[in-house]
Amino acid sequence: EVQLVESGGGLVKPGGSLRLSCAGSGFTFSNAWMSWVRQTPGKGLEWLGRIKSTATGGAIDYAAPVKGRFTISRDDSENTMYLQMNSLEIEDTGVYHCTTDNSLGTFDDWGQGSLVTVSS
Amino acid sequence: DIQMTQSPSSLSASVGDSVTITCRASQSITTYLNWYQKKPGEAPKLLIYTAYSLQSGAPSRFSGSASGTDFTLSISSLQPEDSATYYCQQSYTIPRTFGQGTKVEIK
């Protein structure tokens, strides 16, 4: 059974930083393309970015609102993906999910999410 | 970016009713359109992929169709457990984009 578990969320002040982790199990993590998707009160579901598997080049794509502030990375030896978030804004408040990103561009498996609150 | 527009934003229907949700893409995405169900406190679940295909484990009362840039999610006989918000998502290109969601309530 595929399991994805996010951690690292919390309360942070505007301008601050936070790093989320996503631990995967029940599948071959190193072969998986992975994405981050967040749910915010104002915008519903929002795709943030994707990292391809190392075997297919490991390229990373970002959504415009987070490009330059957020960084996605992966450690296949730990079956873990990361989301480094810098220069956080109040509008970044929401629940952050990691997902598998499959060949048809579908998000088949999701973690339960990690709550990030940006507030002074 | 490709814009996805869902309608209605919310609806209320009775158990046993048939329900239809529409999603329109701002440009051609062929059939790279997926539907998700989101309940409060739970992770989203993939229901339909590539416009028509039912995800393994999803109830057969859910179905999808397409006509040009217009897509529909249908629920043939609404059940109490279908109370949720439904999102469409295009996987034709990067960035992936979602519709704004349709909240389905049971009368």
PDB file of C-alpha atoms in Angstrom:
ATOM      1  CA  GLU A   1       0.000   0.000   0.000  1.00  0.00           C
ATOM      2  CA  VAL A   2       1.305   3.411  -0.971  1.00  0.00           C
ATOM      3  CA  GLN A   3       1.828   5.747   1.976  1.00  0.00           C
ATOM      4  CA  LEU A   4       2.901   9.365   1.911  1.00  0.00           C
ATOM      5  CA  VAL A   5       3.494  11.209   5.177  1.00  0.00           C
ATOM      6  CA  GLU A   6       4.201  14.935   5.351  1.00  0.00           C
ATOM      7  CA  SER A   7       5.882  16.642   8.292  1.00  0.00           C
ATOM      8  CA  GLY A   8       7.472  19.950   9.196  1.00  0.00           C
ATOM      9  CA  GLY A   9       4.509  22.298   9.130  1.00  0.00           C
ATOM     10  CA  GLY A  10       3.804  24.910  11.759  1.00  0.00           C
ATOM     11  CA  LEU A  11       3.422  28.586  12.569  1.00  0.00           C
ATOM     12  CA  VAL A  12       5.889  31.003  10.987  1.00  0.00           C
ATOM     13  CA  LYS A  13       6.057  34.782  10.687  1.00  0.00           C
ATOM     14  CA  PRO A  14       5.847  36.553   7.326  1.00  0.00           C
ATOM     15  CA  GLY A  15       9.250  36.509   5.667  1.00  0.00           C
ATOM     16  CA  GLY A  16      10.231  33.359   7.516  1.00  0.00           C
ATOM     17  CA  SER A  17      11.218  29.912   6.274  1.00  0.00           C
ATOM     18  CA  LEU A  18      10.017  26.357   6.741  1.00  0.00           C
ATOM     19  CA  ARG A  19      11.011  22.978   5.312  1.00  0.00           C
ATOM     20  CA  LEU A  20       8.442  20.262   4.714  1.00  0.00           C
ATOM     21  CA  SER A  21       9.295  16.597   4.291  1.00  0.00           C
ATOM     22  CA  CYS A  22       7.341  13.865   2.518  1.00  0.00           C
ATOM     23  CA  ALA A  23       8.250  10.278   3.359  1.00  0.00           C
ATOM     24  CA  GLY A  24       7.092   7.628   0.907  1.00  0.00           C
ATOM     25  CA  SER A  25       6.632   3.883   1.358  1.00  0.00           C
ATOM     26  CA  GLY A  26       4.901   0.987  -0.375  1.00  0.00           C
ATOM     27  CA  PHE A  27       6.305   1.851  -3.801  1.00  0.00           C
ATOM     28  CA  THR A  28       9.649   2.341  -5.521  1.00  0.00           C
ATOM     29  CA  PHE A  29      10.246   5.945  -4.482  1.00  0.00           C
ATOM     30  CA  SER A  30      13.321   6.421  -6.657  1.00  0.00           C
ATOM     31  CA  ASN A  31      11.260   5.759  -9.808  1.00  0.00           C
ATOM     32  CA  ALA A  32       8.450   8.103  -8.845  1.00  0.00           C
ATOM     33  CA  TRP A  33       7.759  11.586 -10.094  1.00  0.00           C
ATOM     34  CA  MET A  34       6.421  13.604  -7.179  1.00  0.00           C
ATOM     35  CA  SER A  35       4.489  16.850  -6.762  1.00  0.00           C
ATOM     36  CA  TRP A  36       3.470  19.288  -4.035  1.00  0.00           C
ATOM     37  CA  VAL A  37      -0.109  20.566  -3.990  1.00  0.00           C
ATOM     38  CA  ARG A  38      -1.578  22.925  -1.413  1.00  0.00           C
ATOM     39  CA  GLN A  39      -5.083  23.806  -0.354  1.00  0.00           C
ATOM     40  CA  THR A  40      -5.578  27.391   0.709  1.00  0.00           C
ATOM     41  CA  PRO A  41      -8.782  29.061   1.923  1.00  0.00           C
ATOM     42  CA  GLY A  42      -8.811  31.466  -0.982  1.00  0.00           C
ATOM     43  CA  LYS A  43      -7.718  29.340  -3.945  1.00  0.00           C
ATOM     44  CA  GLY A  44      -8.787  25.731  -3.388  1.00  0.00           C
ATOM     45  CA  LEU A  45      -6.231  23.257  -4.715  1.00  0.00           C
ATOM     46  CA  GLU A  46      -3.057  24.707  -6.191  1.00  0.00           C
ATOM     47  CA  TRP A  47      -0.182  22.800  -7.795  1.00  0.00           C
ATOM     48  CA  LEU A  48       3.173  24.100  -6.586  1.00  0.00           C
ATOM     49  CA  GLY A  49       5.755  22.046  -8.412  1.00  0.00           C
ATOM     50  CA  ARG A  50       7.064  18.669  -9.530  1.00  0.00           C
ATOM     51  CA  ILE A  51      10.317  16.756  -9.384  1.00  0.00           C
ATOM     52  CA  LYS A  52      10.995  13.981 -11.858  1.00  0.00           C
ATOM     53  CA  SER A  53      12.767  10.784 -10.905  1.00  0.00           C
ATOM     54  CA  THR A  54      16.558  10.862 -10.874  1.00  0.00           C
ATOM     55  CA  ALA A  55      16.589   8.171 -13.557  1.00  0.00           C
ATOM     56  CA  THR A  56      14.670  10.476 -15.921  1.00  0.00           C
ATOM     57  CA  GLY A  57      16.863  13.479 -15.195  1.00  0.00           C
ATOM     58  CA  GLY A  58      15.415  14.833 -11.969  1.00  0.00           C
ATOM     59  CA  ALA A  59      14.140  18.054 -13.582  1.00  0.00           C
ATOM     60  CA  ILE A  60      12.045  20.348 -11.412  1.00  0.00           C
ATOM     61  CA  ASP A  61       9.158  22.590 -12.478  1.00  0.00           C
ATOM     62  CA  TYR A  62       7.503  25.269 -10.345  1.00  0.00           C
ATOM     63  CA  ALA A  63       4.296  27.251 -10.393  1.00  0.00           C
ATOM     64  CA  ALA A  64       4.812  30.975 -10.920  1.00  0.00           C
ATOM     65  CA  PRO A  65       3.600  32.110  -7.449  1.00  0.00           C
ATOM     66  CA  VAL A  66       6.330  30.099  -5.694  1.00  0.00           C
ATOM     67  CA  LYS A  67       9.161  30.120  -8.220  1.00  0.00           C
ATOM     68  CA  GLY A  68      12.252  31.659  -6.659  1.00  0.00           C
ATOM     69  CA  ARG A  69      10.885  31.281  -3.106  1.00  0.00           C
ATOM     70  CA  PHE A  70      10.253  27.517  -2.862  1.00  0.00           C
ATOM     71  CA  THR A  71      12.703  24.722  -3.667  1.00  0.00           C
ATOM     72  CA  ILE A  72      11.811  21.066  -4.225  1.00  0.00           C
ATOM     73  CA  SER A  73      14.409  18.354  -3.716  1.00  0.00           C
ATOM     74  CA  ARG A  74      14.558  14.620  -3.061  1.00  0.00           C
ATOM     75  CA  ASP A  75      16.722  12.090  -1.251  1.00  0.00           C
ATOM     76  CA  ASP A  76      16.052   8.687  -2.766  1.00  0.00           C
ATOM     77  CA  SER A  77      18.231   6.982  -0.148  1.00  0.00           C
ATOM     78  CA  GLU A  78      15.722   8.198   2.460  1.00  0.00           C
ATOM     79  CA  ASN A  79      12.624   7.828   0.239  1.00  0.00           C
ATOM     80  CA  THR A  80      11.909  11.464   1.034  1.00  0.00           C
ATOM     81  CA  MET A  81      10.994  14.595  -0.896  1.00  0.00           C
ATOM     82  CA  TYR A  82      11.405  18.095   0.522  1.00  0.00           C
ATOM     83  CA  LEU A  83       9.847  21.506   0.059  1.00  0.00           C
ATOM     84  CA  GLN A  84      12.018  24.382   1.274  1.00  0.00           C
ATOM     85  CA  MET A  85       9.855  27.468   1.634  1.00  0.00           C
ATOM     86  CA  ASN A  86      11.495  30.896   2.005  1.00  0.00           C
ATOM     87  CA  SER A  87      10.102  34.436   2.111  1.00  0.00           C
ATOM     88  CA  LEU A  88       6.768  33.097   3.281  1.00  0.00           C
ATOM     89  CA  GLU A  89       3.697  35.285   2.843  1.00  0.00           C
ATOM     90  CA  ILE A  90       0.345  35.267   4.626  1.00  0.00           C
ATOM     91  CA  GLU A  91      -1.199  33.948   1.401  1.00  0.00           C
ATOM     92  CA  ASP A  92       0.966  30.805   1.712  1.00  0.00           C
ATOM     93  CA  THR A  93      -1.141  29.670   4.668  1.00  0.00           C
ATOM     94  CA  GLY A  94      -2.729  26.319   3.929  1.00  0.00           C
ATOM     95  CA  VAL A  95      -2.427  22.549   3.998  1.00  0.00           C
ATOM     96  CA  TYR A  96       0.452  21.192   1.951  1.00  0.00           C
ATOM     97  CA  HIS A  97       0.140  17.743   0.364  1.00  0.00           C
ATOM     98  CA  CYS A  98       2.721  15.653  -1.416  1.00  0.00           C
ATOM     99  CA  THR A  99       1.471  13.430  -4.216  1.00  0.00           C
ATOM    100  CA  THR A 100       2.706  10.878  -6.698  1.00  0.00           C
ATOM    101  CA  ASP A 101       2.691  12.386 -10.191  1.00  0.00           C
ATOM    102  CA  ASN A 102       1.994   9.661 -12.705  1.00  0.00           C
ATOM    103  CA  SER A 103       2.583   9.306 -16.433  1.00  0.00           C
ATOM    104  CA  LEU A 104      -0.811  10.786 -17.346  1.00  0.00           C
ATOM    105  CA  GLY A 105      -0.206  13.742 -15.051  1.00  0.00           C
ATOM    106  CA  THR A 106      -2.641  12.447 -12.440  1.00  0.00           C
ATOM    107  CA  PHE A 107      -2.118  12.712  -8.709  1.00  0.00           C
ATOM    108  CA  ASP A 108      -2.942   9.144  -7.737  1.00  0.00           C
ATOM    109  CA  ASP A 109      -1.760   9.012  -4.134  1.00  0.00           C
ATOM    110  CA  TRP A 110      -1.769  11.806  -1.578  1.00  0.00           C
ATOM    111  CA  GLY A 111      -0.453  12.395   1.893  1.00  0.00           C
ATOM    112  CA  GLN A 112      -2.783  13.675   4.588  1.00  0.00           C
ATOM    113  CA  GLY A 113      -1.115  17.068   4.465  1.00  0.00           C
ATOM    114  CA  SER A 114       0.900  19.378   6.710  1.00  0.00           C
ATOM    115  CA  LEU A 115      -0.589  22.637   7.963  1.00  0.00           C
ATOM    116  CA  VAL A 116       1.451  25.793   7.394  1.00  0.00           C
ATOM    117  CA  THR A 117       0.281  29.002   9.048  1.00  0.00           C
ATOM    118  CA  VAL A 118       1.964  32.272   8.171  1.00  0.00           C
ATOM    119  CA  SER A 119       0.994  34.942  10.658  1.00  0.00           C
ATOM    120  CA  SER A 120       2.573  37.704  12.705  1.00  0.00           C
TER     121      SER A 120
ATOM    122  CA  ASP B   1      -1.385  29.065 -18.093  1.00  0.00           C
ATOM    123  CA  ILE B   2      -4.521  27.062 -18.863  1.00  0.00           C
ATOM    124  CA  GLN B   3      -7.501  28.287 -16.851  1.00  0.00           C
ATOM    125  CA  MET B   4     -10.052  25.757 -15.615  1.00  0.00           C
ATOM    126  CA  THR B   5     -13.541  27.065 -14.855  1.00  0.00           C
ATOM    127  CA  GLN B   6     -16.016  24.920 -12.958  1.00  0.00           C
ATOM    128  CA  SER B   7     -19.742  25.377 -12.583  1.00  0.00           C
ATOM    129  CA  PRO B   8     -21.703  25.539 -10.446  1.00  0.00           C
ATOM    130  CA  SER B   9     -19.632  26.563  -7.432  1.00  0.00           C
ATOM    131  CA  SER B  10     -22.052  24.678  -5.203  1.00  0.00           C
ATOM    132  CA  LEU B  11     -25.179  22.583  -5.455  1.00  0.00           C
ATOM    133  CA  SER B  12     -27.607  20.844  -3.161  1.00  0.00           C
ATOM    134  CA  ALA B  13     -29.367  17.626  -4.171  1.00  0.00           C
ATOM    135  CA  SER B  14     -31.221  14.721  -2.612  1.00  0.00           C
ATOM    136  CA  VAL B  15     -30.099  11.144  -2.180  1.00  0.00           C
ATOM    137  CA  GLY B  16     -30.794   9.266  -5.410  1.00  0.00           C
ATOM    138  CA  ASP B  17     -30.632  12.359  -7.632  1.00  0.00           C
ATOM    139  CA  SER B  18     -28.419  12.603 -10.706  1.00  0.00           C
ATOM    140  CA  VAL B  19     -25.872  15.399 -10.525  1.00  0.00           C
ATOM    141  CA  THR B  20     -23.658  17.002 -13.180  1.00  0.00           C
ATOM    142  CA  ILE B  21     -20.647  19.256 -12.684  1.00  0.00           C
ATOM    143  CA  THR B  22     -19.034  21.087 -15.594  1.00  0.00           C
ATOM    144  CA  CYS B  23     -15.425  22.119 -16.172  1.00  0.00           C
ATOM    145  CA  ARG B  24     -14.280  24.274 -19.088  1.00  0.00           C
ATOM    146  CA  ALA B  25     -10.675  24.661 -20.189  1.00  0.00           C
ATOM    147  CA  SER B  26      -9.406  27.955 -21.633  1.00  0.00           C
ATOM    148  CA  GLN B  27      -7.752  26.093 -24.514  1.00  0.00           C
ATOM    149  CA  SER B  28      -7.573  22.587 -25.917  1.00  0.00           C
ATOM    150  CA  ILE B  29      -6.328  19.955 -23.474  1.00  0.00           C
ATOM    151  CA  THR B  30      -7.518  17.012 -25.585  1.00  0.00           C
ATOM    152  CA  THR B  31      -8.725  14.563 -22.883  1.00  0.00           C
ATOM    153  CA  TYR B  32      -6.083  15.318 -20.257  1.00  0.00           C
ATOM    154  CA  LEU B  33      -8.710  16.137 -17.646  1.00  0.00           C
ATOM    155  CA  ASN B  34      -8.986  14.537 -14.231  1.00  0.00           C
ATOM    156  CA  TRP B  35     -11.531  14.761 -11.408  1.00  0.00           C
ATOM    157  CA  TYR B  36     -10.867  14.608  -7.657  1.00  0.00           C
ATOM    158  CA  GLN B  37     -13.102  14.348  -4.592  1.00  0.00           C
ATOM    159  CA  LYS B  38     -12.091  16.270  -1.478  1.00  0.00           C
ATOM    160  CA  LYS B  39     -13.703  15.825   1.927  1.00  0.00           C
ATOM    161  CA  PRO B  40     -12.819  18.004   4.942  1.00  0.00           C
ATOM    162  CA  GLY B  41      -9.825  16.666   6.833  1.00  0.00           C
ATOM    163  CA  GLU B  42      -9.066  14.065   4.182  1.00  0.00           C
ATOM    164  CA  ALA B  43      -6.649  13.914   1.287  1.00  0.00           C
ATOM    165  CA  PRO B  44      -8.139  14.381  -2.193  1.00  0.00           C
ATOM    166  CA  LYS B  45      -9.009  11.200  -4.092  1.00  0.00           C
ATOM    167  CA  LEU B  46      -8.674  10.671  -7.829  1.00  0.00           C
ATOM    168  CA  LEU B  47     -12.040   9.660  -9.295  1.00  0.00           C
ATOM    169  CA  ILE B  48     -11.772  10.005 -13.072  1.00  0.00           C
ATOM    170  CA  TYR B  49      -8.673  10.318 -15.271  1.00  0.00           C
ATOM    171  CA  THR B  50      -8.257  11.308 -18.903  1.00  0.00           C
ATOM    172  CA  ALA B  51     -11.841  12.538 -18.979  1.00  0.00           C
ATOM    173  CA  TYR B  52     -13.567   9.157 -19.107  1.00  0.00           C
ATOM    174  CA  SER B  53     -11.644   6.493 -17.149  1.00  0.00           C
ATOM    175  CA  LEU B  54     -12.834   5.464 -13.696  1.00  0.00           C
ATOM    176  CA  GLN B  55     -10.014   5.185 -11.168  1.00  0.00           C
ATOM    177  CA  SER B  56      -9.691   1.788  -9.522  1.00  0.00           C
ATOM    178  CA  GLY B  57     -11.797   1.715  -6.375  1.00  0.00           C
ATOM    179  CA  ALA B  58     -14.017   4.646  -7.335  1.00  0.00           C
ATOM    180  CA  PRO B  59     -17.752   3.841  -7.300  1.00  0.00           C
ATOM    181  CA  SER B  60     -19.296   3.147 -10.716  1.00  0.00           C
ATOM    182  CA  ARG B  61     -21.950   5.827 -10.168  1.00  0.00           C
ATOM    183  CA  PHE B  62     -19.242   8.355 -11.087  1.00  0.00           C
ATOM    184  CA  SER B  63     -18.603   8.949 -14.783  1.00  0.00           C
ATOM    185  CA  GLY B  64     -16.901  11.537 -16.953  1.00  0.00           C
ATOM    186  CA  SER B  65     -17.384  12.865 -20.455  1.00  0.00           C
ATOM    187  CA  ALA B  66     -15.869  15.425 -22.785  1.00  0.00           C
ATOM    188  CA  SER B  67     -16.847  17.658 -25.705  1.00  0.00           C
ATOM    189  CA  GLY B  68     -14.134  19.924 -27.030  1.00  0.00           C
ATOM    190  CA  THR B  69     -12.948  22.018 -24.091  1.00  0.00           C
ATOM    191  CA  ASP B  70     -15.998  21.194 -21.962  1.00  0.00           C
ATOM    192  CA  PHE B  71     -15.912  18.316 -19.498  1.00  0.00           C
ATOM    193  CA  THR B  72     -18.511  16.885 -17.154  1.00  0.00           C
ATOM    194  CA  LEU B  73     -18.487  14.778 -14.019  1.00  0.00           C
ATOM    195  CA  SER B  74     -21.750  12.948 -13.420  1.00  0.00           C
ATOM    196  CA  ILE B  75     -23.002  11.166 -10.340  1.00  0.00           C
ATOM    197  CA  SER B  76     -25.834   8.863 -11.341  1.00  0.00           C
ATOM    198  CA  SER B  77     -27.455   8.228  -7.957  1.00  0.00           C
ATOM    199  CA  LEU B  78     -26.226  10.584  -5.271  1.00  0.00           C
ATOM    200  CA  GLN B  79     -25.293   8.930  -1.956  1.00  0.00           C
ATOM    201  CA  PRO B  80     -24.775  10.571   1.456  1.00  0.00           C
ATOM    202  CA  GLU B  81     -21.056   9.815   1.297  1.00  0.00           C
ATOM    203  CA  ASP B  82     -20.772  11.870  -1.908  1.00  0.00           C
ATOM    204  CA  SER B  83     -21.021  15.085   0.103  1.00  0.00           C
ATOM    205  CA  ALA B  84     -17.678  16.696  -0.793  1.00  0.00           C
ATOM    206  CA  THR B  85     -15.974  19.281  -2.976  1.00  0.00           C
ATOM    207  CA  TYR B  86     -15.064  18.151  -6.490  1.00  0.00           C
ATOM    208  CA  TYR B  87     -12.160  19.557  -8.485  1.00  0.00           C
ATOM    209  CA  CYS B  88     -11.162  19.189 -12.100  1.00  0.00           C
ATOM    210  CA  GLN B  89      -7.482  19.332 -13.074  1.00  0.00           C
ATOM    211  CA  GLN B  90      -5.749  19.509 -16.433  1.00  0.00           C
ATOM    212  CA  SER B  91      -2.659  17.388 -17.025  1.00  0.00           C
ATOM    213  CA  TYR B  92      -2.060  18.525 -20.602  1.00  0.00           C
ATOM    214  CA  THR B  93       0.760  20.875 -19.726  1.00  0.00           C
ATOM    215  CA  ILE B  94       2.817  22.483 -16.981  1.00  0.00           C
ATOM    216  CA  PRO B  95       1.768  24.240 -14.808  1.00  0.00           C
ATOM    217  CA  ARG B  96      -0.939  21.802 -13.754  1.00  0.00           C
ATOM    218  CA  THR B  97      -4.057  23.763 -12.945  1.00  0.00           C
ATOM    219  CA  PHE B  98      -7.243  23.008 -11.025  1.00  0.00           C
ATOM    220  CA  GLY B  99     -10.754  24.346 -11.236  1.00  0.00           C
ATOM    221  CA  GLN B 100     -11.997  26.333  -8.263  1.00  0.00           C
ATOM    222  CA  GLY B 101     -14.116  23.440  -6.976  1.00  0.00           C
ATOM    223  CA  THR B 102     -17.793  22.520  -6.737  1.00  0.00           C
ATOM    224  CA  LYS B 103     -19.243  21.840  -3.310  1.00  0.00           C
ATOM    225  CA  VAL B 104     -21.924  19.139  -3.324  1.00  0.00           C
ATOM    226  CA  GLU B 105     -24.301  19.083  -0.383  1.00  0.00           C
ATOM    227  CA  ILE B 106     -26.978  16.519   0.409  1.00  0.00           C
ATOM    228  CA  LYS B 107     -30.437  17.921   1.151  1.00  0.00           C
TER     229      LYS B 107
END
